[in-house]
Coordinates of C-alpha atoms in Angstrom, one line a residue:
Chain A
M21 CA -226.7 119.2 -60.6
S22 CA -229.9 121.1 -61.3
L23 CA -229.9 124.3 -63.2
D24 CA -232.1 127.3 -62.6
R25 CA -233.3 130.1 -64.8
T26 CA -230.2 132.3 -63.9
D27 CA -227.9 129.4 -64.9
V28 CA -229.6 129.1 -68.2
E29 CA -229.3 132.8 -68.9
R30 CA -225.6 132.7 -68.1
I31 CA -225.0 129.7 -70.3
A32 CA -227.0 131.2 -73.1
H33 CA -225.0 134.4 -72.9
L34 CA -221.7 132.4 -73.1
A35 CA -223.1 130.5 -76.1
R36 CA -224.3 133.7 -77.8
L37 CA -227.8 132.3 -78.0
E38 CA -230.9 134.4 -77.5
V39 CA -233.2 132.6 -75.1
G40 CA -236.6 134.1 -74.5
E41 CA -238.1 134.6 -71.1
Q42 CA -240.7 132.0 -71.7
E43 CA -238.1 129.4 -72.8
L44 CA -236.0 129.6 -69.6
A45 CA -238.0 127.2 -67.5
A46 CA -238.1 124.5 -70.2
Y47 CA -234.4 124.8 -70.8
A48 CA -233.7 124.6 -67.1
E49 CA -235.7 121.4 -66.9
T50 CA -234.3 119.6 -70.0
L51 CA -230.7 120.6 -69.4
S52 CA -231.0 119.5 -65.7
R53 CA -232.3 116.1 -66.9
I54 CA -229.3 115.7 -69.3
L55 CA -226.9 116.7 -66.6
G56 CA -228.5 114.0 -64.4
L57 CA -227.6 111.5 -67.0
I58 CA -224.1 112.9 -67.3
E59 CA -223.5 112.7 -63.6
Q60 CA -223.6 108.9 -63.7
M61 CA -219.9 109.5 -64.5
N62 CA -219.3 110.3 -60.9
A63 CA -219.9 106.7 -59.9
V64 CA -216.4 105.8 -61.1
D65 CA -213.2 106.7 -59.4
T66 CA -210.9 108.1 -62.1
E67 CA -208.0 109.1 -59.9
G68 CA -204.7 108.7 -61.7
I69 CA -206.1 107.9 -65.1
A70 CA -204.7 109.8 -68.0
P71 CA -207.3 111.7 -70.0
M72 CA -207.8 110.5 -73.6
S73 CA -208.2 113.1 -76.4
H74 CA -207.3 111.0 -79.4
P75 CA -208.0 107.3 -79.9
L76 CA -204.5 106.6 -81.0
D77 CA -202.9 109.2 -78.7
A78 CA -201.6 110.9 -81.8
G79 CA -200.4 114.5 -81.5
M80 CA -200.6 117.3 -84.0
R81 CA -198.6 116.8 -87.1
F82 CA -196.2 119.5 -88.2
R83 CA -195.8 120.6 -91.7
A84 CA -193.3 122.7 -93.6
D85 CA -194.1 126.5 -93.4
E86 CA -194.9 126.8 -97.1
V87 CA -197.7 128.6 -98.9
T88 CA -200.2 126.0 -100.0
E89 CA -203.4 128.1 -100.5
T90 CA -204.0 130.8 -103.1
D91 CA -205.9 134.0 -102.4
Q92 CA -209.6 133.3 -102.9
R93 CA -211.1 136.3 -101.0
E94 CA -213.6 137.0 -103.7
V95 CA -214.9 133.4 -103.8
F96 CA -215.2 133.2 -100.0
Q97 CA -216.8 136.6 -99.7
S98 CA -219.3 135.9 -102.4
I99 CA -221.2 133.7 -99.9
A100 CA -221.1 136.2 -97.0
P101 CA -224.4 137.7 -95.7
S102 CA -222.9 141.2 -96.1
A103 CA -219.5 142.1 -97.7
Q104 CA -218.3 145.2 -99.4
A105 CA -214.9 146.3 -100.8
G106 CA -213.3 143.1 -99.6
L107 CA -214.6 143.6 -96.0
Y108 CA -217.2 141.7 -94.0
L109 CA -219.8 144.1 -92.7
V110 CA -221.1 143.9 -89.2
P111 CA -222.9 146.4 -87.0
K112 CA -220.7 149.2 -85.6
V113 CA -218.9 148.2 -82.4
I114 CA -216.8 151.3 -81.7
E115 CA -218.4 154.7 -81.2
Chain B
M19 CA -221.5 87.4 -126.4
H20 CA -222.0 86.8 -122.7
R21 CA -224.5 89.2 -121.2
P22 CA -224.8 88.8 -117.5
F23 CA -228.4 90.2 -117.3
G24 CA -229.8 88.6 -120.4
S25 CA -230.0 90.1 -123.8
L26 CA -231.4 93.4 -122.7
I27 CA -230.7 95.6 -119.7
L28 CA -234.0 97.0 -118.7
P29 CA -233.8 100.3 -116.9
M30 CA -236.6 98.9 -114.7
S31 CA -234.2 96.5 -113.1
M32 CA -231.1 98.6 -112.7
H33 CA -231.8 99.4 -109.1
E34 CA -231.7 95.7 -108.2
K35 CA -228.0 95.4 -109.1
S36 CA -224.9 95.4 -106.8
L37 CA -222.1 97.8 -107.4
A38 CA -220.0 95.0 -108.9
E39 CA -222.8 94.1 -111.3
L40 CA -223.3 97.7 -112.3
S41 CA -219.6 98.2 -112.8
T42 CA -219.5 95.2 -115.2
A43 CA -222.5 96.5 -117.1
L44 CA -221.0 100.0 -117.4
N45 CA -217.5 98.8 -118.4
N46 CA -219.0 96.4 -121.0
K47 CA -221.3 99.2 -122.3
Y48 CA -224.5 97.2 -121.7
I49 CA -225.7 100.4 -120.0
S50 CA -224.5 103.9 -119.9
S51 CA -223.9 106.0 -116.8
H52 CA -226.5 108.5 -118.3
E53 CA -229.1 105.7 -118.5
L54 CA -228.3 104.5 -115.0
T55 CA -228.3 108.0 -113.5
L56 CA -231.5 108.8 -115.1
A57 CA -233.1 105.7 -113.8
Y58 CA -232.1 106.6 -110.3
L59 CA -233.1 110.2 -110.6
D60 CA -236.6 109.0 -111.7
R61 CA -236.8 106.7 -108.7
I62 CA -235.9 109.6 -106.4
E63 CA -238.6 111.7 -108.0
A64 CA -241.2 108.9 -107.7
H65 CA -240.4 108.5 -104.0
R66 CA -240.0 112.1 -103.0
D67 CA -242.4 111.4 -100.1
L68 CA -239.7 109.6 -98.2
N69 CA -237.9 113.0 -98.0
A70 CA -234.5 111.2 -98.2
F71 CA -232.9 113.9 -100.3
V72 CA -232.4 117.6 -99.6
T73 CA -230.9 118.5 -102.9
V74 CA -231.0 116.8 -106.3
D75 CA -229.6 118.6 -109.3
R76 CA -230.7 116.5 -112.3
A77 CA -228.9 118.5 -115.0
R78 CA -225.6 118.5 -113.0
A79 CA -225.8 114.8 -112.3
L80 CA -226.6 113.9 -115.9
K81 CA -223.7 116.1 -117.1
Q82 CA -221.4 114.3 -114.7
A83 CA -222.8 111.0 -116.1
Q84 CA -222.0 112.0 -119.6
A85 CA -218.5 112.8 -118.6
A86 CA -218.3 109.4 -117.0
D87 CA -219.5 107.8 -120.2
A88 CA -216.8 109.5 -122.2
R89 CA -214.3 108.2 -119.7
L90 CA -215.7 104.7 -119.9
K91 CA -215.5 104.9 -123.7
S92 CA -211.9 106.1 -123.6
G93 CA -210.8 103.2 -121.4
Q94 CA -209.7 105.6 -118.6
S95 CA -212.3 104.2 -116.2
N96 CA -212.0 102.2 -113.0
V97 CA -214.4 100.1 -110.9
L98 CA -216.8 102.8 -109.8
T99 CA -216.7 105.1 -112.9
G100 CA -220.2 106.1 -113.9
I101 CA -221.9 104.9 -110.7
P102 CA -224.2 107.4 -109.1
I103 CA -223.6 107.9 -105.3
A104 CA -225.8 109.7 -102.8
Q105 CA -223.8 112.0 -100.5
K106 CA -224.8 112.9 -97.0
D107 CA -225.4 116.6 -96.9
I108 CA -222.6 117.1 -94.4
F109 CA -219.9 116.8 -97.1
C110 CA -219.1 120.1 -98.8
T111 CA -219.8 120.1 -102.5
D112 CA -218.4 122.9 -104.7
G113 CA -221.3 124.7 -106.4
L114 CA -224.1 122.6 -104.9
P115 CA -225.8 123.5 -101.6
T116 CA -224.5 121.8 -98.4
T117 CA -227.1 122.4 -95.6
C118 CA -226.1 119.9 -92.9
G119 CA -229.8 119.7 -92.2
S120 CA -229.8 123.2 -90.7
R121 CA -231.5 126.5 -91.4
M122 CA -228.2 128.0 -90.6
L123 CA -226.8 126.6 -93.8
A124 CA -230.0 126.3 -95.8
N125 CA -228.5 128.6 -98.5
F126 CA -224.9 127.7 -98.1
V127 CA -223.0 126.7 -101.2
A128 CA -219.4 125.7 -100.3
P129 CA -216.6 127.1 -102.4
Y130 CA -214.8 123.8 -102.3
D131 CA -215.2 120.0 -102.3
A132 CA -214.6 117.8 -99.3
T133 CA -211.8 115.3 -99.7
V134 CA -214.4 112.4 -99.8
I135 CA -216.2 114.2 -102.6
Q136 CA -213.0 114.8 -104.5
K137 CA -212.1 111.2 -104.2
F138 CA -215.5 110.1 -105.6
N139 CA -215.1 112.6 -108.4
A140 CA -211.7 111.4 -109.2
A141 CA -213.1 107.8 -109.4
G142 CA -215.6 109.0 -112.0
C143 CA -218.7 108.6 -109.7
V144 CA -221.8 110.7 -110.3
L145 CA -223.1 112.8 -107.4
L146 CA -226.7 111.7 -107.4
G147 CA -227.9 114.1 -104.7
K148 CA -227.4 115.2 -101.1
T149 CA -229.2 113.3 -98.5
N150 CA -231.3 114.5 -95.6
M151 CA -229.9 114.2 -92.0
D152 CA -230.4 115.3 -88.4
E153 CA -229.3 118.9 -88.0
F154 CA -225.5 119.0 -87.7
A155 CA -225.7 115.2 -87.3
M156 CA -227.2 115.6 -83.9
G157 CA -229.9 113.1 -83.6
S158 CA -230.8 109.4 -83.8
S159 CA -234.1 109.7 -85.7
N160 CA -233.6 112.3 -88.5
E161 CA -236.4 114.3 -86.8
T162 CA -234.1 117.2 -86.0
S163 CA -233.6 118.1 -89.7
F164 CA -234.7 121.6 -90.7
F165 CA -236.0 120.0 -93.9
G166 CA -238.4 117.6 -92.1
P167 CA -237.9 114.0 -91.1
V168 CA -237.1 111.1 -93.5
H169 CA -239.5 108.2 -93.6
N170 CA -238.4 104.7 -93.1
P171 CA -239.2 102.8 -96.3
W172 CA -240.1 99.7 -94.3
D173 CA -242.7 101.5 -92.4
R174 CA -243.5 105.1 -93.2
R175 CA -244.8 105.8 -89.7
C176 CA -241.3 105.1 -88.4
V177 CA -238.0 107.0 -88.3
P178 CA -235.1 105.7 -90.4
G179 CA -232.7 106.3 -87.6
G180 CA -230.1 109.0 -87.6
S181 CA -228.2 111.0 -88.2
S182 CA -227.5 109.6 -91.6
G183 CA -231.2 108.8 -92.1
G184 CA -231.5 110.1 -95.6
S185 CA -228.6 108.0 -96.9
A186 CA -230.0 104.9 -95.1
A187 CA -233.5 105.3 -96.5
A188 CA -232.2 106.1 -100.0
V189 CA -230.1 102.9 -100.1
A190 CA -232.9 100.8 -98.4
A191 CA -235.5 102.0 -100.9
R192 CA -233.0 101.5 -103.8
L193 CA -233.1 105.2 -104.7
A194 CA -229.3 105.1 -104.9
P195 CA -226.9 102.2 -105.5
A196 CA -224.9 103.4 -102.4
A197 CA -224.3 106.4 -100.2
T198 CA -222.0 108.0 -97.7
G199 CA -222.7 108.7 -94.0
T200 CA -220.9 110.0 -91.0
D201 CA -220.8 108.5 -87.5
T202 CA -220.0 110.4 -84.3
G203 CA -222.0 108.1 -81.9
G204 CA -223.7 105.6 -84.2
S205 CA -225.0 107.8 -87.1
I206 CA -224.0 105.3 -89.8
R207 CA -224.6 102.0 -87.9
Q208 CA -227.9 102.8 -86.2
P209 CA -229.8 104.0 -89.3
A210 CA -228.2 101.1 -91.3
A211 CA -229.7 98.8 -88.7
L212 CA -233.1 100.5 -88.7
T213 CA -233.4 100.4 -92.5
G214 CA -231.8 96.9 -93.2
I215 CA -228.7 98.0 -95.0
T216 CA -224.9 97.6 -94.5
G217 CA -223.0 100.5 -92.9
L218 CA -219.4 100.8 -91.8
K219 CA -217.8 103.4 -89.5
P220 CA -214.1 103.1 -90.1
S221 CA -211.4 103.6 -87.5
Y222 CA -210.9 107.2 -86.4
G223 CA -208.5 108.8 -88.9
R224 CA -209.1 106.3 -91.8
V225 CA -211.3 108.6 -93.9
S226 CA -210.5 112.3 -94.2
R227 CA -212.7 114.8 -92.3
Y228 CA -211.6 117.7 -94.5
G229 CA -214.8 119.4 -95.8
M230 CA -217.0 117.2 -93.6
I231 CA -218.8 119.7 -91.5
A232 CA -217.6 119.2 -87.9
F233 CA -219.8 118.1 -85.0
A234 CA -217.4 116.5 -82.5
S235 CA -214.0 116.4 -84.0
S236 CA -212.4 113.7 -81.8
L237 CA -215.2 111.3 -82.7
D238 CA -216.5 112.2 -86.3
Q239 CA -215.7 109.7 -89.0
G240 CA -217.2 109.2 -92.5
G241 CA -217.9 105.8 -94.0
P242 CA -219.9 103.9 -96.6
M243 CA -223.6 102.9 -96.5
A244 CA -224.5 100.3 -99.0
R245 CA -226.5 97.2 -99.8
S246 CA -223.8 94.7 -98.9
A247 CA -220.4 94.3 -97.4
E248 CA -218.9 93.8 -100.9
D249 CA -220.4 97.2 -102.0
A250 CA -219.1 98.8 -98.8
A251 CA -215.6 97.5 -99.5
L252 CA -215.7 99.0 -103.0
L253 CA -216.7 102.4 -101.5
L254 CA -214.2 102.3 -98.7
N255 CA -211.5 101.7 -101.4
V256 CA -212.3 105.1 -102.7
M257 CA -212.9 106.9 -99.4
A258 CA -210.0 105.7 -97.2
G259 CA -206.6 107.2 -97.1
F260 CA -204.3 109.8 -95.6
D261 CA -205.1 113.4 -96.1
P262 CA -202.6 116.1 -95.1
R263 CA -205.5 118.6 -94.9
D264 CA -207.1 116.7 -92.0
S265 CA -204.8 117.1 -88.9
T266 CA -206.0 113.8 -87.4
S267 CA -205.9 111.7 -90.6
V268 CA -203.7 108.6 -90.0
D269 CA -200.9 107.9 -92.4
R270 CA -201.2 104.2 -93.0
P271 CA -201.4 102.1 -96.2
V272 CA -204.9 101.3 -97.4
P273 CA -205.5 97.7 -98.4
D274 CA -207.7 96.6 -101.2
Y275 CA -210.8 95.9 -99.1
T276 CA -212.3 93.6 -101.7
R277 CA -209.3 91.3 -101.8
T278 CA -209.9 89.5 -98.5
L279 CA -213.7 89.4 -98.6
D280 CA -213.8 85.7 -99.3
E281 CA -211.4 84.5 -96.7
S282 CA -212.7 81.8 -94.4
V283 CA -214.0 82.6 -91.0
A284 CA -213.4 79.2 -89.7
G285 CA -211.6 79.6 -86.3
L286 CA -212.7 83.2 -86.0
R287 CA -213.1 84.1 -82.4
I288 CA -216.2 86.2 -81.8
G289 CA -216.4 88.1 -78.5
L290 CA -219.9 88.6 -77.0
P291 CA -219.9 91.4 -74.5
R292 CA -222.2 90.3 -71.7
E293 CA -223.1 94.0 -71.0
Y294 CA -224.7 94.2 -74.5
F295 CA -227.3 91.5 -73.7
G296 CA -228.8 92.7 -70.5
E297 CA -231.5 95.0 -69.5
G298 CA -232.9 97.3 -72.2
L299 CA -232.3 95.0 -75.1
G300 CA -235.5 94.2 -77.0
T301 CA -236.5 90.5 -76.9
E302 CA -236.9 90.2 -80.7
V303 CA -233.6 92.0 -81.3
G304 CA -231.8 89.6 -78.9
R305 CA -233.3 86.5 -80.6
V306 CA -232.2 87.7 -84.1
I307 CA -228.6 88.4 -82.8
E308 CA -228.6 84.8 -81.3
A309 CA -229.6 83.4 -84.7
A310 CA -226.9 85.3 -86.5
L311 CA -224.3 84.0 -84.0
D312 CA -225.6 80.4 -84.7
Q313 CA -225.0 81.1 -88.4
Y314 CA -221.4 82.1 -87.6
R315 CA -220.9 79.0 -85.6
K316 CA -222.0 77.0 -88.7
L317 CA -219.3 78.8 -90.6
G318 CA -216.8 77.6 -88.1
A319 CA -216.4 80.6 -85.8
K320 CA -216.1 80.3 -82.1
V321 CA -218.1 82.4 -79.7
V322 CA -216.5 83.5 -76.5
E323 CA -217.8 85.7 -73.7
V324 CA -216.0 89.0 -73.1
S325 CA -216.7 91.9 -70.8
L326 CA -216.8 95.7 -71.4
P327 CA -217.4 96.7 -67.8
N328 CA -217.5 100.4 -68.4
S329 CA -220.1 100.3 -71.2
R330 CA -222.8 101.9 -69.1
L331 CA -220.6 105.0 -68.8
A332 CA -220.3 105.5 -72.5
I333 CA -223.5 107.5 -72.8
P334 CA -222.8 110.0 -70.0
C335 CA -219.2 110.3 -71.2
Y336 CA -220.3 110.9 -74.8
Y337 CA -222.9 113.5 -73.7
V338 CA -220.1 115.6 -72.2
L339 CA -217.4 115.2 -74.9
A340 CA -219.7 115.5 -78.0
P341 CA -221.6 118.6 -76.9
A342 CA -218.4 120.2 -75.6
E343 CA -216.7 119.8 -78.9
A344 CA -219.9 120.8 -80.8
S345 CA -220.2 124.0 -78.8
S346 CA -216.7 124.9 -79.8
N347 CA -217.1 123.8 -83.5
L348 CA -220.5 125.5 -83.9
A349 CA -219.2 128.8 -82.5
R350 CA -218.2 129.6 -86.1
Y351 CA -221.8 130.2 -87.1
D352 CA -222.0 133.8 -86.2
G353 CA -223.8 135.3 -89.3
V354 CA -220.6 137.1 -90.5
R355 CA -218.8 135.0 -93.1
Y356 CA -221.4 132.6 -94.5
G357 CA -224.7 131.0 -93.6
Y358 CA -227.8 132.5 -92.1
R359 CA -228.0 136.0 -90.6
A360 CA -231.0 137.2 -88.6
P361 CA -232.9 139.9 -90.5
E362 CA -233.2 142.4 -87.6
Y363 CA -230.8 143.3 -84.8
A364 CA -229.7 146.4 -82.9
D365 CA -226.0 145.7 -82.4
L366 CA -223.3 143.1 -83.0
W367 CA -224.3 141.2 -79.8
E368 CA -227.9 140.9 -80.9
M369 CA -226.8 139.9 -84.4
Y370 CA -224.9 136.9 -83.0
A371 CA -227.6 135.9 -80.5
K372 CA -230.5 136.2 -82.9
T373 CA -228.7 134.6 -85.8
R374 CA -227.9 131.6 -83.7
A375 CA -231.2 131.4 -82.0
Q376 CA -233.1 131.4 -85.3
G377 CA -230.5 129.5 -87.3
F378 CA -230.2 126.5 -85.0
G379 CA -232.9 124.0 -84.1
A380 CA -233.9 122.9 -80.6
E381 CA -231.6 119.8 -80.3
V382 CA -228.5 121.7 -81.6
K383 CA -229.2 124.5 -79.1
R384 CA -229.6 122.1 -76.2
R385 CA -226.2 120.5 -77.1
I386 CA -224.5 123.8 -77.5
M387 CA -225.8 124.8 -74.1
I388 CA -224.7 121.6 -72.4
G389 CA -221.3 121.8 -74.0
T390 CA -220.9 125.5 -73.1
Y391 CA -221.8 124.7 -69.5
A392 CA -219.3 121.8 -69.4
L393 CA -216.5 123.9 -70.7
S394 CA -217.3 127.0 -68.6
A395 CA -214.9 128.3 -66.0
G396 CA -214.8 126.1 -62.9
Y397 CA -216.5 123.0 -64.5
Y398 CA -213.8 121.8 -66.9
D399 CA -212.3 119.2 -64.5
A400 CA -215.7 117.9 -63.3
Y401 CA -217.1 117.4 -66.8
Y402 CA -214.7 117.4 -69.8
L403 CA -211.6 116.1 -68.0
K404 CA -213.6 113.5 -66.1
A405 CA -215.2 112.3 -69.4
Q406 CA -211.8 112.1 -71.1
K407 CA -210.6 109.8 -68.2
L408 CA -213.7 107.6 -68.6
R409 CA -212.9 107.5 -72.3
R410 CA -209.6 105.9 -71.5
L411 CA -211.3 103.3 -69.3
I412 CA -213.8 102.5 -72.1
S413 CA -211.1 102.2 -74.6
G414 CA -209.1 100.0 -72.3
D415 CA -212.1 97.6 -72.0
F416 CA -211.9 97.0 -75.7
D417 CA -208.1 96.4 -75.6
R418 CA -208.6 93.7 -73.0
A419 CA -211.6 92.1 -74.8
F420 CA -209.6 91.9 -78.0
E421 CA -207.0 89.8 -76.2
H422 CA -209.6 87.0 -76.3
C423 CA -211.3 87.5 -79.6
D424 CA -210.9 88.8 -83.2
V425 CA -214.1 90.7 -83.5
I426 CA -216.9 91.7 -81.1
M427 CA -220.5 91.2 -82.0
G428 CA -223.8 92.3 -80.6
P429 CA -226.9 94.3 -81.4
T430 CA -226.5 97.7 -83.2
S431 CA -229.5 99.2 -81.6
P432 CA -231.6 98.1 -78.6
T433 CA -234.8 98.4 -80.6
T434 CA -236.1 98.4 -84.2
A435 CA -237.3 101.6 -85.9
F436 CA -239.6 103.6 -83.6
E437 CA -242.5 105.8 -84.5
F438 CA -242.3 109.5 -85.2
G439 CA -242.6 111.6 -82.1
S440 CA -242.2 108.8 -79.7
K441 CA -238.9 110.1 -78.3
T442 CA -238.8 113.7 -79.3
D443 CA -240.0 115.0 -76.0
D444 CA -237.4 113.2 -74.0
P445 CA -233.8 113.8 -75.2
V446 CA -232.5 111.3 -72.7
A447 CA -234.6 108.5 -74.1
M448 CA -233.5 109.4 -77.6
Y449 CA -229.8 109.3 -76.5
L450 CA -230.2 105.7 -75.3
S451 CA -230.8 104.6 -78.9
D452 CA -227.1 104.7 -79.3
I453 CA -226.1 102.7 -76.2
Y454 CA -224.3 100.0 -78.2
T455 CA -222.6 102.2 -80.8
I456 CA -221.2 105.2 -78.8
S457 CA -218.4 103.3 -77.0
V458 CA -217.0 102.3 -80.4
N459 CA -216.6 106.0 -81.3
L460 CA -215.1 106.8 -77.9
A461 CA -212.5 104.1 -78.5
G462 CA -212.0 105.1 -82.1
L463 CA -212.5 101.6 -83.4
P464 CA -214.1 100.4 -86.6
G465 CA -217.7 99.2 -86.3
M466 CA -220.2 97.9 -88.8
S467 CA -223.9 97.1 -88.9
I468 CA -225.4 94.4 -91.2
P469 CA -229.0 93.3 -91.7
A470 CA -229.7 90.1 -89.7
G471 CA -233.5 89.8 -89.6
F472 CA -236.8 91.4 -88.8
D473 CA -239.1 91.9 -85.8
G474 CA -242.7 90.8 -85.8
S475 CA -243.7 94.1 -87.5
R476 CA -241.3 93.5 -90.3
R477 CA -238.9 96.2 -89.2
P478 CA -235.2 95.4 -89.8
I479 CA -232.7 94.4 -87.1
G480 CA -228.9 95.0 -87.4
L481 CA -226.0 92.9 -86.2
Q482 CA -223.1 95.1 -85.0
I483 CA -219.5 93.9 -85.7
I484 CA -216.7 95.7 -84.0
G485 CA -213.0 95.3 -84.9
R486 CA -209.5 96.3 -83.8
Y487 CA -208.0 99.5 -85.0
F488 CA -207.7 99.5 -88.8
D489 CA -209.2 96.1 -89.1
E490 CA -211.9 97.2 -91.6
A491 CA -210.8 94.5 -94.0
R492 CA -211.7 91.8 -91.5
L493 CA -215.0 93.4 -90.6
L494 CA -215.9 93.4 -94.3
N495 CA -214.7 89.9 -94.7
V496 CA -216.7 88.7 -91.7
A497 CA -219.8 90.5 -92.9
H498 CA -219.4 89.3 -96.5
K499 CA -219.2 85.6 -95.4
Y500 CA -222.5 86.0 -93.5
Q501 CA -224.1 87.7 -96.5
Q502 CA -223.0 84.7 -98.7
V503 CA -225.2 82.4 -96.7
T504 CA -228.1 84.7 -95.8
D505 CA -230.3 86.9 -97.8
W506 CA -231.4 89.6 -95.3
H507 CA -229.3 92.2 -97.1
L508 CA -231.2 91.4 -100.3
R509 CA -234.7 92.1 -98.9
V510 CA -236.3 95.2 -100.3
P511 CA -239.2 97.0 -98.6
E512 CA -242.6 96.5 -100.3
G513 CA -243.4 99.1 -103.0
F514 CA -239.7 99.7 -103.9

């Protein structure tokens, strides 16, 4: 699988990464090379094999629905790039 | 009075001691934690050119040392009380920067401690400093760090390996008695091999991931990096254990890893995967591994050939799973709640895109792109699902091999430390550095690297020991017995 500039633009959009016009070709080349490595996977028939997501096939643990955390809004917001009156500030999205 | 180091403990020689020796000296008040910490802080300062540390807070460390001294005086101490430990800068530390080697988190100060940090604090250890690493642990050479590469103390023109390169270099150069690392595809074992130290990646779920910045959550595992297996056992005693705050932590009793160190290895069955000794393995590395196996034969172990037929698929499989999980984990860095935010943007969309483009380095962006592509609509089955199926096959290979042996041995890395820049232009060549370590993460097994010799340029070579699930005690035992009859782990690079 070889990627072209349009593919790179699409992926960058999905990943929320700004990619400059002059970087597109280099990305297309490198990512295609990595995909070339990845496609070695296709040499093996995996029909009927169960996918493995956890080495011990453990599922998610349940816990009692109890309050375990205290409110630390001020501590957490003290490291925010921009916060005011208990709110995180971002550029306006609704006109 | 019996004084193990003679009549006077010279601060000059403190860095030559093992954790057990330092513990004895501290508990018998031959030295104070303050003196010990100061000696190491001075060594770090004297060797700043290695770039092994990102953050060192002298005042904070010395204050912690004084608290440890009070504890030692009151008799409330345990084995590691007062011992300074270098922490990989991936573990969140309350009130001290945690950068993960990234511009994105260059000014990030976590509001809480990772479980691993909490455990070291509870043991009375001193946080000596935060060690440099590949950005978000993505790299095998430490060259992707926003804070510049770490130099290998054995040869400053060479990389220390990665991603835990700062921890590895710090321990190798004796700038810290011990350190922590994390290992997603080899990031503890490969730098341990390239710097001549002992590193252990525990079984998946053994050490809590809470507060350990996530790269690939189904593979990430923290572990000790130390001078010897004995020291690593002492560290793992502190680090291991169930944590309800980590959803994949495994609730199993933790043995005392030091208790079985001295057990005989006579009759031990060592499996040699024939796939690890083929094309791509450096001649000198191969020769050193053979010599290590001979040493084990002398200790009474038996060597049997095993096969891991799907080994060659580990790298392609990993380079789907790890980037896919990374692209999801790293989606949180959006410039809103913490971390870097681009200075200029027109709207919310631009704020995200510019923040991420400026905050992440080239390798991290490459992996986010690969992962995003693999998870994008229409490609899931061909990439992520396919890789998860291969993961099952790779894991099954180990199950079958362990029917014939107790541990598996082989090289940790196909080559010794390489020179800066030699693989940076070719990500695929860099990825192959982890060819022998990645499959262990995919299977979730414990793996270790111990020093076993040098190449002709005096660059260290590591022997990898792989065990069954939760068989860390045996790995440490097998490593320790080797270190009792060899002195590779005691070698120190010139000038340190």
